[in-house]
PDB file of C-alpha atoms in Angstrom:
ATOM      1  CA  MET B 745      -0.571  13.132  -6.082  1.00  0.00           C
ATOM      2  CA  TYR B 746       2.379  10.972  -5.078  1.00  0.00           C
ATOM      3  CA  SER B 747       0.122   8.771  -2.812  1.00  0.00           C
ATOM      4  CA  LEU B 748      -1.920   7.604  -5.738  1.00  0.00           C
ATOM      5  CA  MET B 749       0.798   6.165  -7.608  1.00  0.00           C
ATOM      6  CA  LEU B 750       2.902   4.899  -4.597  1.00  0.00           C
ATOM      7  CA  TYR B 751      -0.228   2.992  -3.212  1.00  0.00           C
ATOM      8  CA  THR B 752      -1.580   1.767  -6.294  1.00  0.00           C
ATOM      9  CA  GLY B 753       1.721   0.943  -8.549  1.00  0.00           C
ATOM     10  CA  ALA B 754      -0.240   2.366 -11.293  1.00  0.00           C
ATOM     11  CA  ALA B 755       1.514   3.152 -14.440  1.00  0.00           C
ATOM     12  CA  LYS B 756       1.322   7.001 -15.621  1.00  0.00           C
ATOM     13  CA  CYS B 757      -1.162   5.783 -18.467  1.00  0.00           C
ATOM     14  CA  ASP B 758      -3.397   4.074 -15.824  1.00  0.00           C
ATOM     15  CA  ALA B 759      -3.212   6.661 -13.068  1.00  0.00           C
ATOM     16  CA  VAL B 760      -4.292   9.633 -15.077  1.00  0.00           C
ATOM     17  CA  ALA B 761      -7.611   7.695 -15.795  1.00  0.00           C
ATOM     18  CA  LEU B 762      -8.249   6.959 -12.299  1.00  0.00           C
ATOM     19  CA  GLY B 763     -11.402   8.412 -10.556  1.00  0.00           C
ATOM     20  CA  ARG B 764     -14.003   7.913  -7.994  1.00  0.00           C
ATOM     21  CA  GLU B 765     -15.593   5.402 -10.361  1.00  0.00           C
ATOM     22  CA  HIS B 766     -12.607   3.072  -9.973  1.00  0.00           C
ATOM     23  CA  ILE B 767     -13.536   2.889  -6.074  1.00  0.00           C
ATOM     24  CA  ARG B 768     -15.597  -0.043  -5.565  1.00  0.00           C
ATOM     25  CA  ASP B 769     -16.375  -1.507  -1.913  1.00  0.00           C
ATOM     26  CA  GLY B 770     -12.921   0.010  -0.767  1.00  0.00           C
ATOM     27  CA  ARG B 771     -10.942  -1.242  -3.446  1.00  0.00           C
ATOM     28  CA  ILE B 772      -9.739   0.287  -6.298  1.00  0.00           C
ATOM     29  CA  VAL B 773     -10.492  -1.618  -9.534  1.00  0.00           C
ATOM     30  CA  TYR B 774      -9.054  -0.883 -12.904  1.00  0.00           C
ATOM     31  CA  ARG B 775      -7.702  -2.346 -16.312  1.00  0.00           C
ATOM     32  CA  ARG B 776      -4.058  -1.826 -17.150  1.00  0.00           C
ATOM     33  CA  ARG B 777      -3.689  -0.760 -20.350  1.00  0.00           C
ATOM     34  CA  LYS B 778       0.245  -0.791 -20.719  1.00  0.00           C
ATOM     35  CA  THR B 779       0.488  -4.767 -21.418  1.00  0.00           C
ATOM     36  CA  ARG B 780       1.744  -6.427 -24.813  1.00  0.00           C
ATOM     37  CA  LYS B 781       0.078  -9.710 -23.701  1.00  0.00           C
ATOM     38  CA  ASN B 782      -3.461  -8.390 -23.061  1.00  0.00           C
ATOM     39  CA  PRO B 783      -4.137  -5.241 -25.159  1.00  0.00           C
ATOM     40  CA  ASP B 784      -7.881  -5.115 -23.728  1.00  0.00           C
ATOM     41  CA  GLY B 785      -6.018  -4.446 -20.270  1.00  0.00           C
ATOM     42  CA  PHE B 786      -5.572  -6.738 -17.358  1.00  0.00           C
ATOM     43  CA  GLU B 787      -7.834  -6.217 -14.369  1.00  0.00           C
ATOM     44  CA  VAL B 788      -6.267  -4.878 -11.081  1.00  0.00           C
ATOM     45  CA  ASN B 789      -8.081  -5.093  -8.098  1.00  0.00           C
ATOM     46  CA  ILE B 790      -6.399  -4.023  -4.658  1.00  0.00           C
ATOM     47  CA  PRO B 791      -7.634  -2.364  -1.275  1.00  0.00           C
ATOM     48  CA  VAL B 792      -7.471   1.277  -0.963  1.00  0.00           C
ATOM     49  CA  HIS B 793      -4.637   1.745   1.710  1.00  0.00           C
ATOM     50  CA  PRO B 794      -6.020   3.817   4.810  1.00  0.00           C
ATOM     51  CA  TYR B 795      -3.568   6.619   3.915  1.00  0.00           C
ATOM     52  CA  LEU B 796      -4.548   6.961   0.151  1.00  0.00           C
ATOM     53  CA  ALA B 797      -8.350   7.014   1.019  1.00  0.00           C
ATOM     54  CA  GLU B 798      -7.548   9.846   3.252  1.00  0.00           C
ATOM     55  CA  THR B 799      -5.626  11.883   0.527  1.00  0.00           C
ATOM     56  CA  LEU B 800      -8.276  10.975  -1.921  1.00  0.00           C
ATOM     57  CA  ALA B 801     -10.927  12.245   0.527  1.00  0.00           C
ATOM     58  CA  HIS B 802      -9.643  15.818  -0.390  1.00  0.00           C
ATOM     59  CA  VAL B 803     -10.080  15.499  -4.015  1.00  0.00           C
ATOM     60  CA  PRO B 804     -13.012  17.600  -5.111  1.00  0.00           C
ATOM     61  CA  ALA B 805     -16.407  15.379  -5.715  1.00  0.00           C
ATOM     62  CA  ASP B 806     -16.654  16.745  -8.956  1.00  0.00           C
ATOM     63  CA  ALA B 807     -12.995  16.166 -10.183  1.00  0.00           C
ATOM     64  CA  ALA B 808     -13.043  14.187 -13.488  1.00  0.00           C
ATOM     65  CA  THR B 809      -9.997  12.263 -12.330  1.00  0.00           C
ATOM     66  CA  TYR B 810      -7.999  11.991  -9.211  1.00  0.00           C
ATOM     67  CA  LEU B 811      -5.082  13.562 -10.999  1.00  0.00           C
ATOM     68  CA  GLN B 812      -6.680  16.203 -13.396  1.00  0.00           C
ATOM     69  CA  THR B 813      -5.015  19.470 -14.317  1.00  0.00           C
ATOM     70  CA  GLU B 814      -5.173  22.636 -12.369  1.00  0.00           C
ATOM     71  CA  ASP B 815      -7.832  23.696 -14.804  1.00  0.00           C
ATOM     72  CA  GLY B 816     -10.232  20.649 -14.236  1.00  0.00           C
ATOM     73  CA  GLY B 817      -9.043  18.477 -17.449  1.00  0.00           C
ATOM     74  CA  ARG B 818      -8.109  15.336 -17.880  1.00  0.00           C
ATOM     75  CA  ARG B 819      -4.292  14.925 -17.691  1.00  0.00           C
ATOM     76  CA  SER B 820      -2.247  12.873 -20.533  1.00  0.00           C
ATOM     77  CA  ALA B 821       0.426  10.202 -19.438  1.00  0.00           C
ATOM     78  CA  ASN B 822       3.139  12.300 -20.429  1.00  0.00           C
ATOM     79  CA  GLY B 823       1.904  15.526 -19.187  1.00  0.00           C
ATOM     80  CA  LEU B 824       2.030  13.762 -15.652  1.00  0.00           C
ATOM     81  CA  GLY B 825       5.570  12.779 -16.337  1.00  0.00           C
ATOM     82  CA  THR B 826       6.431  16.219 -16.917  1.00  0.00           C
ATOM     83  CA  SER B 827       4.529  17.296 -13.915  1.00  0.00           C
ATOM     84  CA  MET B 828       6.158  15.025 -11.837  1.00  0.00           C
ATOM     85  CA  ARG B 829       9.668  15.855 -13.094  1.00  0.00           C
ATOM     86  CA  LYS B 830       8.810  19.338 -12.004  1.00  0.00           C
ATOM     87  CA  TRP B 831       7.261  18.508  -8.681  1.00  0.00           C
ATOM     88  CA  CYS B 832      10.319  16.190  -7.978  1.00  0.00           C
ATOM     89  CA  ASP B 833      12.931  18.634  -8.957  1.00  0.00           C
ATOM     90  CA  LYS B 834      11.056  21.530  -6.951  1.00  0.00           C
ATOM     91  CA  ALA B 835      11.006  19.266  -3.833  1.00  0.00           C
ATOM     92  CA  GLY B 836      14.729  18.534  -4.070  1.00  0.00           C
ATOM     93  CA  LEU B 837      14.279  14.936  -5.245  1.00  0.00           C
ATOM     94  CA  PRO B 838      15.786  14.942  -8.702  1.00  0.00           C
ATOM     95  CA  HIS B 839      16.335  11.187  -8.671  1.00  0.00           C
ATOM     96  CA  CYS B 840      12.652  10.564  -8.012  1.00  0.00           C
ATOM     97  CA  SER B 841      10.101  10.005 -10.639  1.00  0.00           C
ATOM     98  CA  SER B 842       6.522   8.700 -11.704  1.00  0.00           C
ATOM     99  CA  HIS B 843       7.970   5.473 -12.575  1.00  0.00           C
ATOM    100  CA  GLY B 844       9.987   5.503  -9.181  1.00  0.00           C
ATOM    101  CA  LEU B 845       6.740   5.544  -7.425  1.00  0.00           C
ATOM    102  CA  ARG B 846       5.890   2.556  -9.373  1.00  0.00           C
ATOM    103  CA  LYS B 847       9.151   0.627  -8.469  1.00  0.00           C
ATOM    104  CA  ALA B 848       8.616   1.920  -4.764  1.00  0.00           C
ATOM    105  CA  ILE B 849       5.458   0.031  -4.334  1.00  0.00           C
ATOM    106  CA  CYS B 850       6.703  -3.419  -5.863  1.00  0.00           C
ATOM    107  CA  ARG B 851      10.066  -2.642  -3.611  1.00  0.00           C
ATOM    108  CA  ARG B 852       7.713  -2.237  -0.422  1.00  0.00           C
ATOM    109  CA  ILE B 853       5.941  -5.351  -1.047  1.00  0.00           C
ATOM    110  CA  ALA B 854       8.984  -7.345  -1.515  1.00  0.00           C
ATOM    111  CA  GLU B 855      10.699  -5.995   1.784  1.00  0.00           C
ATOM    112  CA  VAL B 856       7.588  -7.032   3.830  1.00  0.00           C
ATOM    113  CA  GLU B 857       8.242 -10.761   2.501  1.00  0.00           C
ATOM    114  CA  GLY B 858       5.673 -10.507  -0.275  1.00  0.00           C
ATOM    115  CA  ASP B 859       6.121 -13.040  -3.012  1.00  0.00           C
ATOM    116  CA  VAL B 860       6.079 -12.307  -6.724  1.00  0.00           C
ATOM    117  CA  PHE B 861       2.476 -12.948  -7.004  1.00  0.00           C
ATOM    118  CA  LYS B 862       1.646 -10.508  -4.512  1.00  0.00           C
ATOM    119  CA  VAL B 863       3.816  -7.926  -6.436  1.00  0.00           C
ATOM    120  CA  MET B 864       2.145  -8.936  -9.838  1.00  0.00           C
ATOM    121  CA  ALA B 865      -1.335  -8.486  -8.289  1.00  0.00           C
ATOM    122  CA  VAL B 866      -0.749  -5.123  -7.005  1.00  0.00           C
ATOM    123  CA  SER B 867       1.350  -3.822 -10.128  1.00  0.00           C
ATOM    124  CA  GLY B 868      -0.313  -5.458 -12.533  1.00  0.00           C
ATOM    125  CA  HIS B 869       2.646  -6.858 -14.153  1.00  0.00           C
ATOM    126  CA  THR B 870       1.824  -9.721 -16.537  1.00  0.00           C
ATOM    127  CA  ASP B 871       5.589 -10.950 -16.897  1.00  0.00           C
ATOM    128  CA  ILE B 872       6.871 -12.989 -13.742  1.00  0.00           C
ATOM    129  CA  ARG B 873      10.381 -11.924 -14.711  1.00  0.00           C
ATOM    130  CA  GLU B 874       9.519  -8.339 -14.073  1.00  0.00           C
ATOM    131  CA  ALA B 875       8.147  -8.857 -10.534  1.00  0.00           C
ATOM    132  CA  GLN B 876      10.697 -11.279  -9.724  1.00  0.00           C
ATOM    133  CA  LYS B 877      13.370  -8.557 -10.069  1.00  0.00           C
ATOM    134  CA  TYR B 878      11.929  -6.963  -6.859  1.00  0.00           C
ATOM    135  CA  CYS B 879      11.725 -10.254  -5.148  1.00  0.00           C
ATOM    136  CA  ASP B 880      15.538 -11.274  -6.043  1.00  0.00           C
ATOM    137  CA  ARG B 881      16.775  -7.730  -4.778  1.00  0.00           C
ATOM    138  CA  PHE B 882      14.967  -6.444  -1.641  1.00  0.00           C
ATOM    139  CA  ASN B 883      14.750  -8.142   2.011  1.00  0.00           C
ATOM    140  CA  ARG B 884      16.962 -10.792   0.954  1.00  0.00           C
ATOM    141  CA  LYS B 885      18.218 -11.074   4.973  1.00  0.00           C
ATOM    142  CA  GLY B 886      14.382 -11.016   6.165  1.00  0.00           C
ATOM    143  CA  LYS B 887      13.622 -13.849   3.878  1.00  0.00           C
ATOM    144  CA  ALA B 888      16.820 -15.761   4.715  1.00  0.00           C
ATOM    145  CA  ASP B 889      15.639 -15.276   8.738  1.00  0.00           C
ATOM    146  CA  SER B 890      12.118 -16.258   7.927  1.00  0.00           C
ATOM    147  CA  ALA B 891      13.567 -19.273   6.257  1.00  0.00           C
ATOM    148  CA  ILE B 892      15.765 -20.502   8.860  1.00  0.00           C
ATOM    149  CA  ALA B 893      13.548 -19.761  11.561  1.00  0.00           C
ATOM    150  CA  GLY B 894      10.686 -22.145   9.676  1.00  0.00           C
ATOM    151  CA  LEU B 895      13.206 -25.118   9.400  1.00  0.00           C
ATOM    152  CA  PRO B 896      12.433 -27.767  11.856  1.00  0.00           C
ATOM    153  CA  ASN B 897      14.245 -27.964  15.239  1.00  0.00           C
ATOM    154  CA  GLY B 898      15.739 -31.194  16.656  1.00  0.00           C
ATOM    155  CA  ALA B 899      17.754 -34.263  16.099  1.00  0.00           C
ATOM    156  CA  LYS B 900      14.744 -36.407  15.132  1.00  0.00           C
ATOM    157  CA  TYR B 901      14.704 -34.394  11.561  1.00  0.00           C
ATOM    158  CA  GLU B 902      18.160 -35.001  11.071  1.00  0.00           C
ATOM    159  CA  THR B 903      19.212 -37.417   8.538  1.00  0.00           C
ATOM    160  CA  THR B 904      22.857 -38.825   7.858  1.00  0.00           C
TER     161      THR B 904
END
């Protein structure tokens, strides 16, 4: 399910564990496991995007997780990566991957003038340098437009 990873930014190891119990008051709440700084996990608490909510509504109520296998079992992170590779290849998207979906939400946040802290809040990054990469690379023109538009206008603000 591409939309789960695209609208949460969850890493494979976290995405395979997500299920109905992680939805609370219209938010997805889970502990990000893949982090060196905090082996107990880092809480990610993000609103459920309307498109994701629509997609998740189609998951059977008795599903163990949103990304369960065809026979109803829990999927492993490696198994998800293998399946994603097959699905992307079948769709004619050989350049796409599960990690690429994680990167895509970070890029999309940066493109709508999101700052490094917004990227970190959604993706669960704990290293500001990783999140900063997205903010540095994307929507520089839009950010420049916004910055110049926000400058004061008029001679009274000029100094010699």
